[in-house]
Short mmCIF file of C-alpha atoms in Angstrom, two decimals:
data_model
loop_
_atom_site.label_atom_id
_atom_site.label_comp_id
_atom_site.label_asym_id
_atom_site.label_seq_id
_atom_site.Cartn_x
_atom_site.Cartn_y
_atom_site.Cartn_z
CA MET A 1 115.32 123.79 86.29
CA ASN A 2 113.65 120.50 85.29
CA LEU A 3 110.72 118.98 86.58
CA ILE A 4 112.50 116.36 88.90
CA GLY A 5 114.60 118.69 90.24
CA PHE A 6 111.56 121.11 90.93
CA VAL A 7 109.87 118.00 92.80
CA SER A 8 112.90 117.13 94.37
CA VAL A 9 112.83 120.51 96.19
CA LEU A 10 109.51 120.59 96.62
CA ILE A 11 109.52 117.46 98.65
CA LEU A 12 112.92 118.48 100.24
CA VAL A 13 110.98 121.92 101.72
CA ILE A 14 107.81 119.37 102.46
CA THR A 15 110.09 116.89 104.45
CA LEU A 16 112.10 119.59 106.12
CA LEU A 17 108.52 121.39 107.03
CA THR A 18 106.87 118.02 108.39
CA ILE A 19 109.88 117.18 110.82
CA VAL A 20 109.51 120.39 112.38
CA PHE A 21 105.32 120.35 112.33
CA GLY A 22 105.72 116.80 113.58
CA ALA A 23 107.65 118.02 116.69
CA ILE A 24 105.60 121.07 117.13
CA ALA A 25 102.29 118.91 116.92
CA TYR A 26 103.37 116.66 119.34
CA PHE A 27 104.24 119.39 122.10
CA MET A 28 100.93 120.87 121.12
CA TYR A 29 99.27 117.82 121.92
CA LYS A 30 100.93 117.62 125.33
CA ILE A 31 99.96 121.20 126.21
CA ARG A 32 96.33 120.43 125.03
CA GLU A 33 96.14 117.46 127.47
CA ARG A 34 97.91 119.42 130.30
CA LYS A 35 95.19 122.12 130.12
CA ARG A 36 92.45 119.30 129.80
CA LYS A 37 93.79 117.92 132.80
CA ALA A 38 93.91 121.11 134.66
CA ALA A 39 90.09 121.79 133.79
CA ASN A 40 89.04 118.77 134.68
CA ARG A 41 90.54 118.38 138.15
CA THR A 42 88.31 117.84 140.96
CA TYR A 43 88.85 119.10 144.33
CA SER A 44 88.16 117.64 147.46
CA TYR A 45 86.66 119.46 150.39
CA GLU A 46 89.59 119.45 152.06
CA GLU A 47 91.99 120.59 149.54
CA ALA A 48 89.32 123.51 148.96
CA LEU A 49 89.44 124.48 152.26
CA GLU A 50 93.04 124.31 152.28
CA HIS A 51 93.20 126.37 149.23
CA GLU A 52 90.62 129.07 150.91
CA LYS A 53 92.42 128.90 154.07
CA SER A 54 89.54 128.73 155.98
CA GLU A 55 87.27 126.87 158.31
CA PHE A 56 84.21 127.20 156.24
CA ILE A 57 83.50 127.31 152.38
CA TYR A 58 80.15 129.39 151.28
CA PHE A 59 78.37 128.90 148.46
CA GLU A 60 76.63 131.66 146.93
CA MET B 25 88.82 92.93 84.09
CA LYS B 26 89.27 94.86 86.91
CA THR B 27 91.23 92.64 89.00
CA LEU B 28 93.81 91.66 85.94
CA ALA B 29 93.99 95.80 85.56
CA ILE B 30 94.87 95.87 89.25
CA ILE B 31 97.26 93.28 88.86
CA LEU B 32 99.11 94.86 85.53
CA LEU B 33 99.35 97.84 87.46
CA ILE B 34 100.98 96.48 90.74
CA LEU B 35 103.80 94.67 88.32
CA LEU B 36 104.27 97.89 86.89
CA LEU B 37 104.92 99.60 89.74
CA THR B 38 107.09 97.35 91.05
CA VAL B 39 109.38 97.57 87.89
CA GLY B 40 108.78 101.46 88.47
CA MET B 41 110.69 101.04 92.17
CA GLY B 42 113.34 98.76 90.84
CA VAL B 43 114.20 101.24 88.09
CA THR B 44 113.79 104.11 90.70
CA LEU B 45 116.08 101.98 93.05
CA TYR B 46 118.42 101.74 90.63
CA ASN B 47 118.81 105.16 90.09
CA PHE B 48 118.66 105.76 93.69
CA THR B 49 121.99 103.57 93.77
CA GLN B 50 124.05 106.00 91.04
CA PHE B 51 123.99 108.78 93.62
CA TYR B 52 126.63 107.24 95.70
CA ILE B 53 129.29 108.40 92.84
CA SER B 54 128.18 111.77 93.01
CA LEU B 55 128.69 112.27 97.03
CA ASN B 56 132.30 113.80 97.79
CA THR B 57 132.38 113.52 101.53
CA LEU B 58 132.85 110.53 103.37
CA PHE B 59 130.25 111.21 105.91
CA ALA B 60 127.96 111.73 102.96
CA LYS B 61 129.24 108.35 101.88
CA VAL B 62 128.75 106.39 105.16
CA GLY B 63 124.92 108.09 105.57
CA TYR B 64 124.40 106.92 102.02
CA THR B 65 125.57 103.36 102.49
CA LEU B 66 123.36 103.21 105.90
CA ILE B 67 120.25 104.32 103.92
CA PHE B 68 120.61 101.55 100.94
CA ILE B 69 120.84 99.00 103.12
CA PHE B 70 117.96 100.19 105.41
CA THR B 71 115.78 100.81 102.31
CA LEU B 72 116.91 97.02 100.97
CA LEU B 73 115.33 95.92 104.32
CA ILE B 74 112.36 97.95 104.50
CA ILE B 75 111.92 96.59 100.60
CA SER B 76 112.25 93.19 101.75
CA ARG B 77 109.92 93.05 104.80
CA TYR B 78 107.37 94.79 102.25
CA MET B 79 107.75 92.02 99.66
CA LEU B 80 107.95 89.42 101.96
CA LEU B 81 104.57 90.33 103.76
CA LEU B 82 103.19 90.95 100.46
CA PHE B 83 104.14 87.26 99.49
CA PHE B 84 102.94 85.86 102.75
CA SER B 85 99.89 87.60 102.15
CA LEU B 86 99.18 86.66 98.66
CA LEU B 87 99.83 82.91 99.74
CA GLN B 88 97.53 83.07 102.57
CA LEU B 89 95.00 84.47 100.32
CA LEU B 90 95.60 81.44 98.10
CA PHE B 91 95.25 78.94 100.93
CA ARG B 92 92.11 80.61 101.97
CA ILE B 93 90.58 80.12 98.35
CA THR B 94 91.81 76.25 98.91
CA ASP B 95 90.83 75.65 102.31
CA ILE B 96 87.66 73.72 102.55
CA GLU B 97 87.63 73.30 105.73
CA LEU B 98 86.69 77.05 106.57
CA LYS B 99 82.93 76.54 106.29
CA LYS B 100 80.58 78.86 107.79
CA GLN B 101 78.01 77.87 111.11
CA THR B 102 75.33 79.88 112.25
CA ARG B 103 75.24 77.50 115.15
CA GLY B 104 78.19 76.32 117.30
CA PRO B 105 79.65 76.67 120.61
CA MET B 106 78.31 79.63 122.85
CA VAL B 107 80.07 82.70 122.10
CA SER B 108 80.08 85.67 124.95
CA ILE B 109 80.86 88.94 123.20
CA ILE B 110 82.22 91.34 125.91
CA VAL B 111 82.08 94.97 125.17
CA PRO B 112 83.92 97.25 127.86
CA ALA B 113 82.67 101.10 127.70
CA TYR B 114 83.57 103.94 129.45
CA ASN B 115 81.68 106.95 128.35
CA GLU B 116 80.25 105.62 125.14
CA SER B 117 77.02 107.21 125.49
CA LYS B 118 76.97 108.21 121.42
CA VAL B 119 77.99 104.97 120.34
CA ILE B 120 76.77 102.04 122.59
CA ALA B 121 73.37 101.45 121.01
CA LYS B 122 74.63 101.07 117.37
CA SER B 123 77.62 98.67 118.85
CA ILE B 124 74.82 96.64 120.41
CA GLU B 125 71.99 96.90 117.70
CA SER B 126 75.26 95.66 115.20
CA LEU B 127 75.97 93.03 117.73
CA LEU B 128 72.27 91.67 117.68
CA LEU B 129 72.13 91.63 114.20
CA GLN B 130 74.85 88.84 113.92
CA GLN B 131 73.64 85.60 112.11
CA TYR B 132 75.47 83.29 114.79
CA GLU B 133 72.71 82.42 117.10
CA ASN B 134 74.23 81.39 119.90
CA ILE B 135 75.39 84.64 121.50
CA GLU B 136 75.49 86.30 124.97
CA LEU B 137 76.12 89.80 125.34
CA ILE B 138 77.74 91.07 127.98
CA ILE B 139 78.00 95.10 128.35
CA VAL B 140 80.56 96.21 131.19
CA ASP B 141 79.73 99.91 132.12
CA ASP B 142 83.49 100.77 133.55
CA GLY B 143 81.93 103.38 135.66
CA SER B 144 81.08 106.16 132.99
CA LYS B 145 79.98 109.50 133.99
CA ASP B 146 77.35 109.78 130.79
CA GLU B 147 74.19 107.84 130.49
CA THR B 148 75.98 104.86 128.71
CA PHE B 149 74.51 102.23 131.65
CA LEU B 150 71.12 103.69 130.94
CA ILE B 151 71.19 103.34 127.32
CA ALA B 152 72.77 100.14 127.40
CA LYS B 153 70.38 98.54 130.06
CA GLN B 154 67.45 99.19 127.71
CA TYR B 155 68.87 96.20 125.78
CA GLU B 156 69.11 93.53 128.38
CA GLY B 157 67.06 90.57 128.31
CA GLU B 158 66.74 87.48 126.02
CA MET B 159 66.29 87.66 122.51
CA GLY B 160 65.55 83.96 121.28
CA ALA B 161 69.15 82.15 121.57
CA LYS B 162 70.77 85.76 122.27
CA SER B 163 71.03 87.17 125.84
CA VAL B 164 71.96 90.54 126.75
CA LYS B 165 73.49 91.03 130.34
CA VAL B 166 74.44 94.62 131.31
CA PHE B 167 76.81 95.45 134.28
CA ARG B 168 77.85 98.34 136.06
CA LYS B 169 81.22 98.43 138.24
CA PRO B 170 83.72 100.88 139.53
CA ASN B 171 85.91 102.63 137.09
CA GLY B 172 89.14 100.97 136.65
CA GLY B 173 90.10 100.63 133.55
CA LYS B 174 89.65 98.72 130.00
CA SER B 175 91.45 95.49 130.83
CA ARG B 176 89.76 94.92 134.25
CA ALA B 177 86.31 95.74 132.66
CA ILE B 178 87.39 92.60 129.90
CA ASN B 179 88.32 90.28 132.38
CA PHE B 180 85.06 91.32 134.65
CA GLY B 181 83.19 90.14 131.68
CA ILE B 182 85.01 86.82 131.33
CA GLU B 183 84.58 86.24 135.04
CA HIS B 184 80.59 86.52 133.93
CA SER B 185 80.41 84.74 130.63
CA SER B 186 79.42 81.35 129.99
CA GLY B 187 80.57 80.85 126.78
CA GLU B 188 83.62 78.81 125.58
CA LEU B 189 84.58 81.66 123.22
CA ILE B 190 85.13 85.39 124.02
CA LEU B 191 85.11 87.87 121.55
CA VAL B 192 86.17 91.22 122.81
CA VAL B 193 84.87 94.00 121.16
CA ASP B 194 85.07 98.33 121.46
CA ALA B 195 81.98 99.48 122.21
CA ASP B 196 82.69 102.15 119.16
CA SER B 197 82.85 99.15 116.93
CA LYS B 198 80.09 97.99 114.64
CA LEU B 199 80.60 94.56 113.36
CA ASN B 200 79.49 92.79 110.08
CA SER B 201 76.35 90.70 110.50
CA ASP B 202 78.58 87.31 109.89
CA ALA B 203 81.41 88.25 111.69
CA VAL B 204 80.72 85.87 114.65
CA GLU B 205 80.71 82.66 112.57
CA LEU B 206 83.49 83.65 110.36
CA LEU B 207 85.90 83.89 113.42
CA VAL B 208 84.21 81.07 115.29
CA ARG B 209 85.03 78.54 112.37
CA HIS B 210 89.01 78.92 113.09
CA PHE B 211 88.46 77.19 116.48
CA GLU B 212 87.57 73.83 115.21
CA ASN B 213 91.88 73.71 114.87
CA ASP B 214 92.60 73.37 118.65
CA GLU B 215 96.15 75.11 118.45
CA ILE B 216 94.17 78.23 117.75
CA ALA B 217 93.72 80.38 120.68
CA ALA B 218 92.49 83.73 119.15
CA VAL B 219 91.65 85.07 115.93
CA ALA B 220 91.60 88.72 114.95
CA GLY B 221 89.67 90.19 112.60
CA SER B 222 89.77 93.16 110.27
CA VAL B 223 89.50 96.84 111.16
CA TYR B 224 87.96 99.35 108.71
CA ILE B 225 87.61 102.80 109.32
CA THR B 226 84.15 104.16 109.25
CA ASN B 227 84.31 108.06 109.39
CA GLN B 228 86.41 108.86 106.21
CA VAL B 229 85.71 112.53 106.31
CA ASN B 230 88.83 114.26 105.98
CA ILE B 231 92.57 114.00 104.78
CA TRP B 232 93.53 112.45 108.27
CA THR B 233 91.04 109.64 108.40
CA LYS B 234 91.68 108.78 104.71
CA LEU B 235 95.08 108.63 105.54
CA GLN B 236 94.17 106.39 108.42
CA ALA B 237 92.04 104.38 106.13
CA LEU B 238 94.83 103.46 103.90
CA GLU B 239 96.99 102.84 107.12
CA TYR B 240 94.66 100.12 108.33
CA ILE B 241 94.15 98.31 104.96
CA GLU B 242 97.74 98.56 104.09
CA GLY B 243 99.76 98.36 107.46
CA LEU B 244 97.49 96.60 109.43
CA ASN B 245 95.35 94.13 107.32
CA MET B 246 97.98 93.35 104.99
CA VAL B 247 100.46 92.70 107.65
CA ARG B 248 98.15 90.67 109.89
CA ASN B 249 97.23 88.42 106.64
CA GLY B 250 100.85 87.83 106.21
CA GLN B 251 101.48 87.08 109.57
CA ALA B 252 98.31 84.69 109.53
CA LEU B 253 100.18 82.56 107.09
CA VAL B 254 102.58 81.30 110.03
CA LYS B 255 99.65 81.89 112.36
CA ALA B 256 101.64 84.41 114.32
CA VAL B 257 99.58 87.60 114.07
CA ASN B 258 101.09 90.06 116.87
CA ILE B 259 98.11 92.20 117.90
CA ILE B 260 94.34 91.29 118.40
CA PRO B 261 92.66 94.62 117.56
CA GLY B 262 90.61 96.12 120.19
CA PRO B 263 87.92 96.31 117.78
CA ILE B 264 87.55 92.60 116.91
CA GLY B 265 89.24 89.60 118.28
CA MET B 266 87.98 86.29 119.74
CA PHE B 267 89.72 84.38 122.08
CA ARG B 268 89.37 80.71 123.44
CA LYS B 269 88.41 81.27 126.98
CA SER B 270 90.54 78.58 128.25
CA ALA B 271 93.55 79.99 126.95
CA LEU B 272 93.03 83.39 128.34
CA TYR B 273 92.59 81.55 131.59
CA ASP B 274 95.74 79.45 131.12
CA VAL B 275 97.81 82.92 130.67
CA GLY B 276 96.16 84.77 133.56
CA LEU B 277 93.44 86.67 131.68
CA TYR B 278 94.12 90.46 130.61
CA ASP B 279 96.98 92.30 132.73
CA HIS B 280 96.45 95.85 134.01
CA ASP B 281 100.30 96.92 133.69
CA THR B 282 100.21 98.25 129.96
CA PHE B 283 98.39 100.50 127.97
CA ALA B 284 98.07 98.50 125.32
CA GLU B 285 96.27 95.55 126.65
CA ASP B 286 95.56 93.88 123.50
CA CYS B 287 98.98 93.81 122.59
CA ASP B 288 100.01 92.36 125.61
CA VAL B 289 97.39 89.55 126.05
CA THR B 290 98.37 88.36 122.27
CA LEU B 291 102.24 88.52 123.22
CA LYS B 292 101.35 86.35 126.44
CA LEU B 293 99.75 83.62 124.14
CA ILE B 294 102.48 83.43 121.90
CA ALA B 295 104.67 83.13 124.62
CA LYS B 296 102.91 80.45 126.05
CA GLY B 297 103.04 78.67 122.30
CA TYR B 298 99.71 79.37 121.18
CA LYS B 299 99.24 79.96 117.59
CA ILE B 300 96.90 83.09 116.39
CA ASP B 301 95.19 83.67 113.13
CA PHE B 302 93.38 86.19 111.46
CA GLU B 303 90.11 86.14 109.47
CA PRO B 304 90.24 89.09 107.12
CA GLU B 305 86.19 88.70 106.03
CA ALA B 306 85.32 89.48 110.08
CA VAL B 307 84.82 93.53 109.72
CA ALA B 308 84.82 95.68 112.28
CA TYR B 309 84.13 99.58 111.52
CA THR B 310 85.55 102.23 114.18
CA GLU B 311 85.75 105.81 114.54
CA ALA B 312 88.99 106.84 114.01
CA PRO B 313 90.71 110.10 115.35
CA GLU B 314 89.63 113.48 113.19
CA SER B 315 91.82 115.55 114.14
CA LEU B 316 95.83 115.63 114.19
CA LEU B 317 96.03 116.09 117.74
CA ASP B 318 93.47 113.22 118.90
CA LEU B 319 95.77 111.02 116.16
CA ILE B 320 98.82 111.78 117.82
CA LYS B 321 97.13 111.43 121.35
CA GLN B 322 96.19 107.74 120.25
CA ARG B 323 99.16 107.09 118.54
CA TYR B 324 101.21 108.13 121.90
CA ARG B 325 99.61 105.46 124.05
CA TRP B 326 99.61 102.86 121.50
CA THR B 327 103.19 103.34 121.03
CA ARG B 328 103.89 103.23 125.04
CA GLY B 329 101.76 100.51 125.50
CA ILE B 330 103.36 98.39 122.94
CA LEU B 331 106.61 99.22 124.65
CA GLN B 332 105.57 98.45 127.78
CA ALA B 333 104.11 94.78 126.60
CA ILE B 334 107.51 94.15 124.95
CA ARG B 335 109.50 95.11 127.90
CA LYS B 336 107.50 92.26 130.16
CA HIS B 337 108.42 89.67 127.35
CA ALA B 338 112.07 91.51 126.75
CA GLY B 339 113.67 88.06 127.95
CA LEU B 340 112.46 86.25 124.90
CA LEU B 341 114.28 88.46 122.76
CA VAL B 342 117.33 86.92 123.33
CA ARG B 343 116.41 83.73 124.65
CA PRO B 344 113.88 81.82 122.66
CA ARG B 345 113.43 78.97 125.56
CA GLY B 346 112.09 76.89 122.42
CA ASN B 347 109.81 79.62 121.37
CA VAL B 348 111.44 81.09 118.15
CA THR B 349 108.22 82.21 116.87
CA ALA B 350 107.56 84.55 120.33
CA THR B 351 110.88 85.82 119.53
CA VAL B 352 110.75 86.39 116.12
CA VAL B 353 107.47 88.17 116.70
CA LEU B 354 108.79 90.44 119.48
CA TRP B 355 112.17 91.41 117.24
CA TYR B 356 109.30 92.18 114.56
CA MET B 357 107.66 94.67 116.77
CA LEU B 358 110.78 96.26 117.97
CA PHE B 359 111.60 97.26 114.45
CA GLU B 360 108.41 98.51 113.96
CA SER B 361 107.69 100.48 117.07
CA ILE B 362 111.20 101.86 117.49
CA LEU B 363 113.93 101.06 114.67
CA TRP B 364 111.97 101.89 111.84
CA PRO B 365 110.31 105.59 113.12
CA THR B 366 113.73 106.32 114.04
CA VAL B 367 115.65 105.22 110.66
CA ASP B 368 112.97 107.00 108.72
CA VAL B 369 113.37 110.49 110.55
CA TRP B 370 116.79 110.19 110.62
CA VAL B 371 116.93 109.46 107.07
CA ASN B 372 114.75 112.19 106.04
CA ALA B 373 116.87 114.64 108.41
CA PHE B 374 120.04 113.58 106.88
CA ILE B 375 118.88 113.96 103.30
CA VAL B 376 117.98 117.49 103.84
CA PHE B 377 121.43 117.98 105.53
CA VAL B 378 122.96 117.02 102.61
CA SER B 379 121.07 118.72 100.08
CA LEU B 380 121.68 121.97 102.22
CA THR B 381 125.36 121.08 102.19
CA GLN B 382 126.29 119.30 99.06
CA GLY B 383 123.22 121.17 96.90
CA VAL B 384 119.78 119.78 96.36
CA SER B 385 119.96 116.11 94.59
CA LEU B 386 117.62 113.80 93.15
CA LEU B 387 118.20 111.31 96.37
CA VAL B 388 115.37 113.09 98.09
CA PHE B 389 113.13 112.32 94.85
CA TYR B 390 114.01 108.85 94.51
CA TRP B 391 113.67 107.97 98.19
CA TRP B 392 110.18 109.51 98.28
CA MET B 393 109.71 107.78 94.86
CA ILE B 394 110.51 104.37 96.10
CA PHE B 395 108.36 104.09 99.15
CA THR B 396 105.61 106.05 97.38
CA ILE B 397 105.59 103.40 94.38
CA MET B 398 106.00 100.86 97.22
CA ASP B 399 102.85 101.92 99.04
CA MET B 400 100.80 102.35 96.09
CA ALA B 401 101.56 98.79 94.93
CA ALA B 402 100.52 97.58 98.31
CA ALA B 403 97.52 99.64 98.67
CA LEU B 404 96.34 98.21 95.32
CA PHE B 405 96.96 94.97 96.33
CA CYS B 406 94.79 95.73 99.48
CA VAL B 407 91.92 97.33 97.31
CA LEU B 408 91.88 94.20 95.37
CA VAL B 409 91.46 91.81 98.70
CA THR B 410 89.57 94.34 100.72
CA GLY B 411 87.04 95.71 98.28
CA GLU B 412 87.98 99.36 99.80
CA ARG B 413 87.84 101.99 97.76
CA LEU B 414 90.09 102.38 94.83
CA SER B 415 90.47 106.58 95.31
CA LEU B 416 92.38 105.59 98.82
CA VAL B 417 95.38 104.62 96.41
CA PHE B 418 95.71 108.44 95.44
CA TYR B 419 96.51 109.33 99.14
CA ALA B 420 99.44 106.78 99.14
CA ALA B 421 101.41 109.87 97.94
CA PHE B 422 100.64 112.25 100.60
CA TYR B 423 101.03 109.32 102.89
CA ARG B 424 104.61 109.01 102.89
CA LEU B 425 105.05 112.72 102.03
CA PHE B 426 104.15 113.89 105.44
CA PHE B 427 101.42 111.33 107.23
CA VAL B 428 104.10 108.80 108.23
CA GLU B 429 106.58 111.02 108.95
CA ILE B 430 104.24 112.99 111.44
CA ILE B 431 103.26 109.97 113.10
CA ASN B 432 107.05 108.63 113.61
CA THR B 433 107.82 111.96 114.84
CA ALA B 434 105.40 111.44 117.65
CA LYS B 435 106.38 107.60 117.96
CA ILE B 436 109.70 108.75 118.51
CA LEU B 437 109.08 111.41 121.43
CA ALA B 438 106.48 108.98 122.89
CA THR B 439 109.51 106.18 122.88
CA ILE B 440 111.85 109.00 124.86
CA GLU B 441 109.21 109.44 127.12
CA GLU B 442 108.51 105.54 127.86
CA PHE B 443 112.03 105.14 128.52
CA VAL B 444 112.71 108.42 130.56
CA GLY B 445 109.70 106.85 132.96
CA VAL B 446 107.23 109.95 132.03
CA LYS B 447 103.76 109.05 133.86
CA MET B 448 100.86 108.56 131.39
CA GLU B 449 97.04 108.31 131.52
CA TRP B 450 94.66 106.29 129.65
CA GLY B 451 93.85 109.50 127.03
CA LYS B 452 90.32 108.21 126.12
CA LEU B 453 89.11 109.67 122.64
CA GLU B 454 85.71 111.67 122.47
CA ARG B 455 83.43 109.98 119.83
CA LYS B 456 81.61 111.57 117.04
CA GLY B 457 79.33 109.31 116.87
CA ARG B 458 79.66 108.32 113.26
CA LEU B 459 79.40 104.82 113.47
#
């Protein structure tokens, strides 16, 4: 196989991988943001009461 | 000598691109299905369109440079109208001190520095407060307000300013010491409402930031230089942009309904018939995202923000209302933000498909080669103009190979989310403090 032919195959493989990787990276970013958002979420006192299904919250 | 060598190299690359384009056209004969032939024809038309756009911008940019050299009116002045520098800051404790110090080192004397802490959760306000006071003709005021977003923080700063010119600077930006005086001189022309400065990347520490540096000098600075020829720069960048205060009030200051407030305010000014210029020598250094996911995060916000801004002025796309410049600018932005990424990814997918079904052809090589040569020629031109490192040209080979592809894929997915109406948040990037 000549050099240009080899480079063509190489570019083809990289192009294919890049398109797939681009989409995967995008969804990885979305998942990361969702996790960060969940980790940084703050709860109000009322929400904590609701979550605990109790009249009071006890702190240790 | 170096300049001459680079010019000769650019010419050589242009000839190389012509030869590659000729070889590219020869493939039409070898394709044996109607589907492939139609696809190829579309690719060819699109390629010609992109090459024309590049060449036109390069030509405009060159013309603009020649005009600048002969323009004797643009003289530096360290004393002139009061300039209020607005720095909106949210959780910028790592970079705010360096940013303020660079602004205080400005050679232009008549400066009022307004730091607006937008309800930071870190020590941004305390750090900034240490600089408050009078320093000769320069003064620093630090305000704190509840968190309300960047556009509200900028408007707050403008409302508390006394200068007739407003310079909006990102808190993670560091300016050249002559940036303000270089920008101010453009406002001697009464028609100019705003002037954009150049943005360079300071943290060129890995392949992602180096590719972004190339993108900034080529895609942003060269494009803005070309647009400046017709005084219709379409985005005043967040890190450095100067405005005439009266023009800002005329368009109702910054709006809060987009995630690209800089693009939106520029479009509002253009829609009102104002002219927007570019000053390549007024430089702001800024931090670029260092990881791929942070880069996607930034581009996600840019893409959706720009689309939101275009949508606000969509009426001008079909009805110029005597403002043809605004219509051309909007179509150009639509091309950049939707058409180009979509067609680029489609072309690559099509080439992969044709190669897999009809055997690997040299088509993919020539397609990549055309754009890589074009990028290299443009990068060489920009390096010549901006004085950036020549080594950046080397990255042009990787730029087209995977960087643009990944960014364009993210842009397409962000565009789909924008049309579907997926809820979004600002998405602030974490600073590394490498200013």
